PDB file of C-alpha atoms in Angstrom:
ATOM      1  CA  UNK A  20      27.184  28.912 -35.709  1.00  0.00           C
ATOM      2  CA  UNK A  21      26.983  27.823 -39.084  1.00  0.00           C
ATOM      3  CA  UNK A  22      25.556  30.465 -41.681  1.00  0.00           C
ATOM      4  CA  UNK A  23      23.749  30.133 -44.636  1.00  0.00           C
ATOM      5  CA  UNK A  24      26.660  31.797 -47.020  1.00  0.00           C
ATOM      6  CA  UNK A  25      29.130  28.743 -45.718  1.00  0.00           C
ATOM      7  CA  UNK A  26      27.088  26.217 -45.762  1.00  0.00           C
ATOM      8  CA  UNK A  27      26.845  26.977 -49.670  1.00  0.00           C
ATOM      9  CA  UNK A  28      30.189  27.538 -50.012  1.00  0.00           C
ATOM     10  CA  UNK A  29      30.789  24.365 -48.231  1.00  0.00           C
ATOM     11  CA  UNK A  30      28.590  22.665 -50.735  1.00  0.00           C
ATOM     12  CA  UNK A  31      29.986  24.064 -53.705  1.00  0.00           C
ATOM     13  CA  UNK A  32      33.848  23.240 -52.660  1.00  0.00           C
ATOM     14  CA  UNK A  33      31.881  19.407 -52.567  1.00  0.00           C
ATOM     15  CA  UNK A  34      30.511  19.534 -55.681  1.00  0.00           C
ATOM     16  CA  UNK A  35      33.415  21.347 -57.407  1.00  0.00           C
ATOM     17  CA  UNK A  36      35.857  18.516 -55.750  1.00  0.00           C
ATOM     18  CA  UNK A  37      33.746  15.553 -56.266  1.00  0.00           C
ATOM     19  CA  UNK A  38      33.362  16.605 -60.264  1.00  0.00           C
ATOM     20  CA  UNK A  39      36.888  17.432 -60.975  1.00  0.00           C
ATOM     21  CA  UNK A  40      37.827  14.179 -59.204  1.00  0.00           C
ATOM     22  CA  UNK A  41      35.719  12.587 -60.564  1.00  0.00           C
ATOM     23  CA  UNK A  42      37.004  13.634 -64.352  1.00  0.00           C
ATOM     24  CA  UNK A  43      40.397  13.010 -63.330  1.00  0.00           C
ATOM     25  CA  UNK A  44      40.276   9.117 -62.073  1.00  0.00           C
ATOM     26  CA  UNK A  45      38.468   8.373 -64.908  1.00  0.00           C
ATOM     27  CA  UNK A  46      40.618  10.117 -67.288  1.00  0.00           C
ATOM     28  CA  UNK A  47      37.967  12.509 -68.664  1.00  0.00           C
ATOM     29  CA  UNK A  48      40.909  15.297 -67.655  1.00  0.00           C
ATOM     30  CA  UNK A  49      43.984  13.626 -69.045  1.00  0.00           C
ATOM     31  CA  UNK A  50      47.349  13.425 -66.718  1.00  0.00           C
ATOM     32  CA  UNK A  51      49.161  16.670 -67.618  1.00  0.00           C
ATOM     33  CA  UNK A  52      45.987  18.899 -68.267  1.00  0.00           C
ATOM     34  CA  UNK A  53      46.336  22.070 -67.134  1.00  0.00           C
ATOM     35  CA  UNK A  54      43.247  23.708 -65.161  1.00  0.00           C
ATOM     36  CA  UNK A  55      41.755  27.478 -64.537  1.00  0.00           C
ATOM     37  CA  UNK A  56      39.887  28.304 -61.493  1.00  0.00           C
ATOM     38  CA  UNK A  57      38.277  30.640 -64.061  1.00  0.00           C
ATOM     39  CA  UNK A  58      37.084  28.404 -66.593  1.00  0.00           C
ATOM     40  CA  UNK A  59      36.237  25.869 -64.082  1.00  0.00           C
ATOM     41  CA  UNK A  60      34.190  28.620 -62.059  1.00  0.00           C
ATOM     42  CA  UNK A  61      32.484  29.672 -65.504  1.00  0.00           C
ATOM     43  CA  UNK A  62      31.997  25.668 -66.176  1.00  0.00           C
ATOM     44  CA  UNK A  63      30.005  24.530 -63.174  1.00  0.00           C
ATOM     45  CA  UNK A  64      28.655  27.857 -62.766  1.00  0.00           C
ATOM     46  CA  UNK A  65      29.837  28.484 -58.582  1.00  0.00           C
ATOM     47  CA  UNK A  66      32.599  31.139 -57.944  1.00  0.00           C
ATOM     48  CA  UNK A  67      35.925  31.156 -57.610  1.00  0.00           C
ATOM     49  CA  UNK A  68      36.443  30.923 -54.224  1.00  0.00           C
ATOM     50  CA  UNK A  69      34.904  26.950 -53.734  1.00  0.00           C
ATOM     51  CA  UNK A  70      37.269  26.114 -57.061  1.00  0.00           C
ATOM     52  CA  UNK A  71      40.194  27.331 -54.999  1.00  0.00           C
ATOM     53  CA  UNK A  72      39.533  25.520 -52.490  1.00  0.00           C
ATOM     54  CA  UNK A  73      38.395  21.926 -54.379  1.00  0.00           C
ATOM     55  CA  UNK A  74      41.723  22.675 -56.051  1.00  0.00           C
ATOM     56  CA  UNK A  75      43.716  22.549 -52.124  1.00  0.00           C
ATOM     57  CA  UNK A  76      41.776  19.412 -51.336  1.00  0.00           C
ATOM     58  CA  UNK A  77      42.713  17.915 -54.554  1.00  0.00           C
ATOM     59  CA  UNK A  78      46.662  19.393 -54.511  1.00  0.00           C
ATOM     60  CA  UNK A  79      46.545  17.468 -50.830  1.00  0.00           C
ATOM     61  CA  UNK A  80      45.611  14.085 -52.196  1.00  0.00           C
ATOM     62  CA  UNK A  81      48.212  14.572 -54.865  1.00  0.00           C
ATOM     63  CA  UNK A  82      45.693  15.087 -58.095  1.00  0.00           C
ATOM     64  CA  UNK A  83      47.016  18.445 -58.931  1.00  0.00           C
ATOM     65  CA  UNK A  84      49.947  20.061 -59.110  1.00  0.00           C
ATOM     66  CA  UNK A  85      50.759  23.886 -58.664  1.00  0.00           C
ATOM     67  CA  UNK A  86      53.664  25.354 -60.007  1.00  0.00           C
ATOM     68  CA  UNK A  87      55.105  28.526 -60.453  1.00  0.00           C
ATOM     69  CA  UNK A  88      54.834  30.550 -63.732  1.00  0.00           C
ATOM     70  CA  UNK A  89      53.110  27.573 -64.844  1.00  0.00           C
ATOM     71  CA  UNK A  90      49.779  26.939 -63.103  1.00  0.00           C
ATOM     72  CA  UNK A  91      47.315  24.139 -61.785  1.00  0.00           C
ATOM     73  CA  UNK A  92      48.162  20.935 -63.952  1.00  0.00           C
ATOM     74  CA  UNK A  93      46.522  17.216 -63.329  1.00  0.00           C
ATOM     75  CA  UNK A  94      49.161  15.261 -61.723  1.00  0.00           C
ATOM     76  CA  UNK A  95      50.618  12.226 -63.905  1.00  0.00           C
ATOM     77  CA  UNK A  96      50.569   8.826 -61.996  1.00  0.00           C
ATOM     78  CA  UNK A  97      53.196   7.862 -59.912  1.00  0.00           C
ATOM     79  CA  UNK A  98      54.212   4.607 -60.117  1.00  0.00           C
ATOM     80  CA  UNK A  99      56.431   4.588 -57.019  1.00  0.00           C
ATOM     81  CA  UNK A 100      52.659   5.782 -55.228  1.00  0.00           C
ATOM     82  CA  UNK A 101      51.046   3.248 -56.869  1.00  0.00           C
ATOM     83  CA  UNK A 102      53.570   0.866 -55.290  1.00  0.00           C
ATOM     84  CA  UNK A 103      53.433   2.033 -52.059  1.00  0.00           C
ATOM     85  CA  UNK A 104      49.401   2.423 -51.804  1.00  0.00           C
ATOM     86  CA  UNK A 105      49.476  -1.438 -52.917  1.00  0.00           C
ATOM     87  CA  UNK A 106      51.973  -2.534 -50.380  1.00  0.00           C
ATOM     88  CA  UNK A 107      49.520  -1.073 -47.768  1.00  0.00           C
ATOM     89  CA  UNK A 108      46.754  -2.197 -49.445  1.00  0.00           C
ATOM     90  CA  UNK A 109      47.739  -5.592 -49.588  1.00  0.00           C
ATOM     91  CA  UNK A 110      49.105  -6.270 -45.733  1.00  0.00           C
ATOM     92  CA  UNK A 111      45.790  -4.648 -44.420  1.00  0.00           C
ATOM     93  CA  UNK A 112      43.768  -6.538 -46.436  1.00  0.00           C
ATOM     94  CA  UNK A 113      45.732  -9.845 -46.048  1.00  0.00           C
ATOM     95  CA  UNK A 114      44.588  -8.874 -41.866  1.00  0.00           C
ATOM     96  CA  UNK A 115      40.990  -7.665 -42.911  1.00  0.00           C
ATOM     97  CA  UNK A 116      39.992 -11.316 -44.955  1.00  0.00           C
ATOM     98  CA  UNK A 117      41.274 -13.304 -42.440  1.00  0.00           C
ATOM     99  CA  UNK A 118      39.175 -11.660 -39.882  1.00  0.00           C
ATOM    100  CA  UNK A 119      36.069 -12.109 -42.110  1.00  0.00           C
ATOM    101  CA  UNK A 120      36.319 -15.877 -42.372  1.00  0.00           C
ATOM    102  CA  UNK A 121      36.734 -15.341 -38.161  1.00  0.00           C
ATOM    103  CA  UNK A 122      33.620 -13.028 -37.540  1.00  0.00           C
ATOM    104  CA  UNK A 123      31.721 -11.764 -40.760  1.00  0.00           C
ATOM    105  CA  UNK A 124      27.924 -12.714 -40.750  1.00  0.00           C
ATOM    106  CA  UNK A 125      25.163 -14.542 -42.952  1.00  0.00           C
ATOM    107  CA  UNK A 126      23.834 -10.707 -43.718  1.00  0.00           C
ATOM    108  CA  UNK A 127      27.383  -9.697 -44.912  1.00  0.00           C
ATOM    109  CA  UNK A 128      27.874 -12.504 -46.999  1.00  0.00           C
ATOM    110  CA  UNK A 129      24.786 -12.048 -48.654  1.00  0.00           C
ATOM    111  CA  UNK A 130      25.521  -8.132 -49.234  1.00  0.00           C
ATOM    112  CA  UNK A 131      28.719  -9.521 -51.248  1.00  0.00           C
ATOM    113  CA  UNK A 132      27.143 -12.010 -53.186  1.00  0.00           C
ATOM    114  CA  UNK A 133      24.441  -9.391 -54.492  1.00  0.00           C
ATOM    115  CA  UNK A 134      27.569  -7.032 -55.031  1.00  0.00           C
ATOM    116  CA  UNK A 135      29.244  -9.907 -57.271  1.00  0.00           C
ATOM    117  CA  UNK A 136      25.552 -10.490 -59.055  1.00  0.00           C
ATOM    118  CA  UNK A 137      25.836  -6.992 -59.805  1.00  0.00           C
ATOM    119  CA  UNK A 138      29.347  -6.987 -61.344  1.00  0.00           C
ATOM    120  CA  UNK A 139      28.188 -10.136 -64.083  1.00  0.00           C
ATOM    121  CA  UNK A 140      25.855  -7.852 -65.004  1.00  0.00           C
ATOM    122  CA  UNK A 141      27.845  -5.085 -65.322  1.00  0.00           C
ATOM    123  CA  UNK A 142      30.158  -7.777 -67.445  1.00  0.00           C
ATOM    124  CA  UNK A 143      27.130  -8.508 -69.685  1.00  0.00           C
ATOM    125  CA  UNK A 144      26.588  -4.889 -70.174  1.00  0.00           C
ATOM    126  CA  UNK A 145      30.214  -3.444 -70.989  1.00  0.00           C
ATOM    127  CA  UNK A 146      30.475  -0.625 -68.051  1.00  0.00           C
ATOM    128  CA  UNK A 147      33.613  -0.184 -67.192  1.00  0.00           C
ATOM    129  CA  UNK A 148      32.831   2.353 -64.658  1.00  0.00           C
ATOM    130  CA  UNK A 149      30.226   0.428 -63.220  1.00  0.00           C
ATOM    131  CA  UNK A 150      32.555  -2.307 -62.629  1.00  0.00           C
ATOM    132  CA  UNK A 151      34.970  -0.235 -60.807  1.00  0.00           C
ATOM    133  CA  UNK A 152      32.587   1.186 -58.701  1.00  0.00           C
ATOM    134  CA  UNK A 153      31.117  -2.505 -57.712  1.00  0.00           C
ATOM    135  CA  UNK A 154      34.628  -3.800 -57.328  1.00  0.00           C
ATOM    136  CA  UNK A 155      35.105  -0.713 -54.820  1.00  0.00           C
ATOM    137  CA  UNK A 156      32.450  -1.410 -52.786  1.00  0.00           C
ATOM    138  CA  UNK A 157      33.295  -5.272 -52.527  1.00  0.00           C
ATOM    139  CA  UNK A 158      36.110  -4.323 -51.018  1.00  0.00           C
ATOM    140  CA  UNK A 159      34.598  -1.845 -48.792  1.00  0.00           C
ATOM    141  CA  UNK A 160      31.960  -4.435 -47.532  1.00  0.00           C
ATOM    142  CA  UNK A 161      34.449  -6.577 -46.279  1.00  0.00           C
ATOM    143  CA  UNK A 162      35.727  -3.826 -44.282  1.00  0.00           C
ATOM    144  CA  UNK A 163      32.453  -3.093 -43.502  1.00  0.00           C
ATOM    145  CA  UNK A 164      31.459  -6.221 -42.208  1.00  0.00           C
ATOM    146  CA  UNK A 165      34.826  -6.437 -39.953  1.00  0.00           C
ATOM    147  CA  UNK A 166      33.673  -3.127 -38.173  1.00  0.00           C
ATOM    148  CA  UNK A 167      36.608  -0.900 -39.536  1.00  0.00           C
ATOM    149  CA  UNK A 168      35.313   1.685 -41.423  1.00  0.00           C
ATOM    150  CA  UNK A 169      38.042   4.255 -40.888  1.00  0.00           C
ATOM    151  CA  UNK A 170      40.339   1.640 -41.776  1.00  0.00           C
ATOM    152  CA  UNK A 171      38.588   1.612 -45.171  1.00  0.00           C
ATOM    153  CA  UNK A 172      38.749   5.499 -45.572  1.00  0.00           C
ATOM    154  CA  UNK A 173      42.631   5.522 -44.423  1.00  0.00           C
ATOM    155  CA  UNK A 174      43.285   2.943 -47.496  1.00  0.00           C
ATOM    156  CA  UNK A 175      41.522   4.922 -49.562  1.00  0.00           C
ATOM    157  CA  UNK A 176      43.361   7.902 -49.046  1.00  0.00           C
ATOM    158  CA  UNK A 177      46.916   6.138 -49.554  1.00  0.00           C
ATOM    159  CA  UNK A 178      45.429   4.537 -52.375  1.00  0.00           C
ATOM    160  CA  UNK A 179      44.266   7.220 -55.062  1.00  0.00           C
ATOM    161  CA  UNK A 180      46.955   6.549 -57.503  1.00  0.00           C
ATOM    162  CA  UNK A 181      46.777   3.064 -57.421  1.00  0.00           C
ATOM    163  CA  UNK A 182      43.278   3.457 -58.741  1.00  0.00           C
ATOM    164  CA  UNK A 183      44.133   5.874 -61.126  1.00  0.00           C
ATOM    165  CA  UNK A 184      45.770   2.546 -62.462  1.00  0.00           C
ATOM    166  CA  UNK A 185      43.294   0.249 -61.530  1.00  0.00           C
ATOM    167  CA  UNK A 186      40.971   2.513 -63.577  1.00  0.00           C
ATOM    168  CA  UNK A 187      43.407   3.164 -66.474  1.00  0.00           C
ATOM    169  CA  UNK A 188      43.420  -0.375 -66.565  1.00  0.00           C
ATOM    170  CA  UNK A 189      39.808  -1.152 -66.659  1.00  0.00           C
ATOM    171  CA  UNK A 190      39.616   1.331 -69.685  1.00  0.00           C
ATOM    172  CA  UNK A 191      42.397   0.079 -72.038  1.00  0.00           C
ATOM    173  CA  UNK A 192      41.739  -3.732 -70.974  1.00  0.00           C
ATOM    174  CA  UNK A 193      38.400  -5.510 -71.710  1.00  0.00           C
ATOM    175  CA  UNK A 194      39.226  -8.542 -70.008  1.00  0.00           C
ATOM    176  CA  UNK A 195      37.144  -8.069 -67.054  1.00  0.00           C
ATOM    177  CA  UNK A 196      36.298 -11.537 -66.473  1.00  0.00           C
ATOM    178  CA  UNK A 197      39.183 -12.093 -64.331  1.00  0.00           C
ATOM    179  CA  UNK A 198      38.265  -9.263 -62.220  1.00  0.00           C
ATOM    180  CA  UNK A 199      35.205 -10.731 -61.413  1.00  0.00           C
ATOM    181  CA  UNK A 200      36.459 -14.383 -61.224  1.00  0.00           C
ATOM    182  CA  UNK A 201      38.918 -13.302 -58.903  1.00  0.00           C
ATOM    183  CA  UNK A 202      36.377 -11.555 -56.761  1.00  0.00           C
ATOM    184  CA  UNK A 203      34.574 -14.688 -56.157  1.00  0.00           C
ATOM    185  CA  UNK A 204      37.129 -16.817 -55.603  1.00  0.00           C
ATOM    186  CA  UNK A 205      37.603 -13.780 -51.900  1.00  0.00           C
ATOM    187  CA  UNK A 206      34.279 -14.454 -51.618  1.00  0.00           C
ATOM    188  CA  UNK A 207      34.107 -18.211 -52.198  1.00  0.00           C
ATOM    189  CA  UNK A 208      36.883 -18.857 -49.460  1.00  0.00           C
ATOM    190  CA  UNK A 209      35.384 -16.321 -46.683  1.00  0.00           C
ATOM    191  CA  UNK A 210      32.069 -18.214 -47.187  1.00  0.00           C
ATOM    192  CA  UNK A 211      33.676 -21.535 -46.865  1.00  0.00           C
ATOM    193  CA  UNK A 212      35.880 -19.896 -43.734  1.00  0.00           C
ATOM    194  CA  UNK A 213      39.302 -20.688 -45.758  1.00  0.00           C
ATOM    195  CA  UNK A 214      42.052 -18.133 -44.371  1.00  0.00           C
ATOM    196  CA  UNK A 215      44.523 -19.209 -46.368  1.00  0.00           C
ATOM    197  CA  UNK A 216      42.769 -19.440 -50.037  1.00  0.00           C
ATOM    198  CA  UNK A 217      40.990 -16.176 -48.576  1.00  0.00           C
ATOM    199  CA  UNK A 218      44.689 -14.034 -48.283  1.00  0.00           C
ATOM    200  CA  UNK A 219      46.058 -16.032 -51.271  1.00  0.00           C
ATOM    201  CA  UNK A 220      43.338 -14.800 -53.423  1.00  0.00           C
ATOM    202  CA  UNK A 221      43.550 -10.928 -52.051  1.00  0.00           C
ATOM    203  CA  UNK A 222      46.818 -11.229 -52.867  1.00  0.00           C
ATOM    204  CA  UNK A 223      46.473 -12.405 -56.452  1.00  0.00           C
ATOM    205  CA  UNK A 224      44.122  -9.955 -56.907  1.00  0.00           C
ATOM    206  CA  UNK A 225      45.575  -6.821 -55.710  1.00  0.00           C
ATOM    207  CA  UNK A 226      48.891  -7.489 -57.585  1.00  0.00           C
ATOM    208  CA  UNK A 227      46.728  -7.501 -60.591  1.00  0.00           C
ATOM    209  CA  UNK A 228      47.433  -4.247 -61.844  1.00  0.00           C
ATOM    210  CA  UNK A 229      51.246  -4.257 -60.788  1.00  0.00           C
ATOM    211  CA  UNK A 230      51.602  -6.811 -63.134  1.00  0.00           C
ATOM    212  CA  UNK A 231      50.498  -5.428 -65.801  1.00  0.00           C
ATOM    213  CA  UNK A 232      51.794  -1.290 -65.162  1.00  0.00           C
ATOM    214  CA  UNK A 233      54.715  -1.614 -67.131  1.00  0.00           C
ATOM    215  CA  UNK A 234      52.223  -2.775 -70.151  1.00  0.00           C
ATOM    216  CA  UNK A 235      50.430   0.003 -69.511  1.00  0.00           C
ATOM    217  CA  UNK A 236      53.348   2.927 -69.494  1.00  0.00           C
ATOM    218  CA  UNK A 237      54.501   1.408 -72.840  1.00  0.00           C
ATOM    219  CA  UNK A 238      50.932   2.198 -74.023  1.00  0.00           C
ATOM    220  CA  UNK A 239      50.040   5.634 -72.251  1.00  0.00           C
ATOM    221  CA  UNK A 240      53.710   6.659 -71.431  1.00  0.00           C
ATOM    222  CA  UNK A 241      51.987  10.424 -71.438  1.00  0.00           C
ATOM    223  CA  UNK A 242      49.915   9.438 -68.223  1.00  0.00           C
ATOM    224  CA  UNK A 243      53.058   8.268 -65.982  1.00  0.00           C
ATOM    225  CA  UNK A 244      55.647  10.032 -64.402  1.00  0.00           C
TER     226      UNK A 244
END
């Protein structure tokens, strides 16, 4: 049985992780920071104990760092990771488009097209974060609308890094247009039941960012391993 005491433990560990998560992808907490479960505690006013464990959950998924004589420190980004959670991206993505043109329906297409009215907006308005968010859950509605859920969460896991970049990116580079643009032209081809154009333009558009990482270490070289 579940008891009162863990249940707000449990609920503090969520809203400990979520925050200091959240802080880190978007660079609020720059790469290299180094945190205190007692200034953290003191911060967001829950005890120690849920901070130590938000920091596990986030040493796990490779945010922090612990080291000896040194402390908790924000991870930088990983490059090689950022690779890697790409090249899985990609292939399982390349699989999940091509069975959206095969099975996704009329509801599902119309849930992306009011996620891609959403991101002009978000164009017209200058969020950044906004966009990210929207561009995540384009992606996860095609998942979605395949039936493989976990298969979403399992990317998502591999990928952290990668949008540490994607994020970076969004942040430093204004030119969102092509984010969108490229998000329509998935959406376009799926609609019209293209495979090919449909795994052509995932691929375009996932190898966005790899293009341009070098750019971005020459510009941030204190965020990167």
């Amino acid at each position: 049985m579940v008891t009162q005491n863990q249940r707000t433990r449990g609920s503090s560990r969520d809203y400990v992780y979520d925050t200091i998560k959240a802080q880190i992808m978007n660079g609020d907490i720059a790469p290299g920071t180094k945190l205190s479960e007692k200034e953290i505690s003191e911060k967001l006013d829950v005890s120690r104990t849920p901070v130590r464990e938000a920091f596990l959950k986030l040493n796990q998924e490779e945010l922090l760092g612990v080291f000896p004589q040194i402390g908790t420190i924000v991870t930088k980004i990983d490059l090689k990771l950022v690779e890697e959670g790409r090249f899985v991206r990609e292939n399982i993505e390349k699989a999940i488009v091509k069975e959206a043109v095969e099975t996704m329906k009329e509801e599902d297409l119309i849930q992306l097209e009011s996620n891609l009215t959403l991101q002009e907006f978000s164009l017209e308005k200058g969020s950044f974060q906004r966009l990210f968010e929207l561009d995540d859950e384009f992606h996860q509605l095609l998942y979605k609308g395949c039936g493989k859920n976990r298969t979403w969460d399992m990317v998502k896991r591999m990928n952290i890094q990668f949008d540490r970049l994607r994020l970076l990116r969004l942040s430093v580079n204004h030119d969102w247009n092509i984010i969108v643009s490229q998000h329509r032209k998935i959406f376009e081809a799926v609609s019209l039941k293209n495979t090919t154009l449909a795994e052509q333009s995932t691929i375009e558009h996932l190898q966005l960012v790899d293009i341009e990482k070098n750019k971005l270490k020459q510009e941030h070289p204190e965020f990167f391993v």
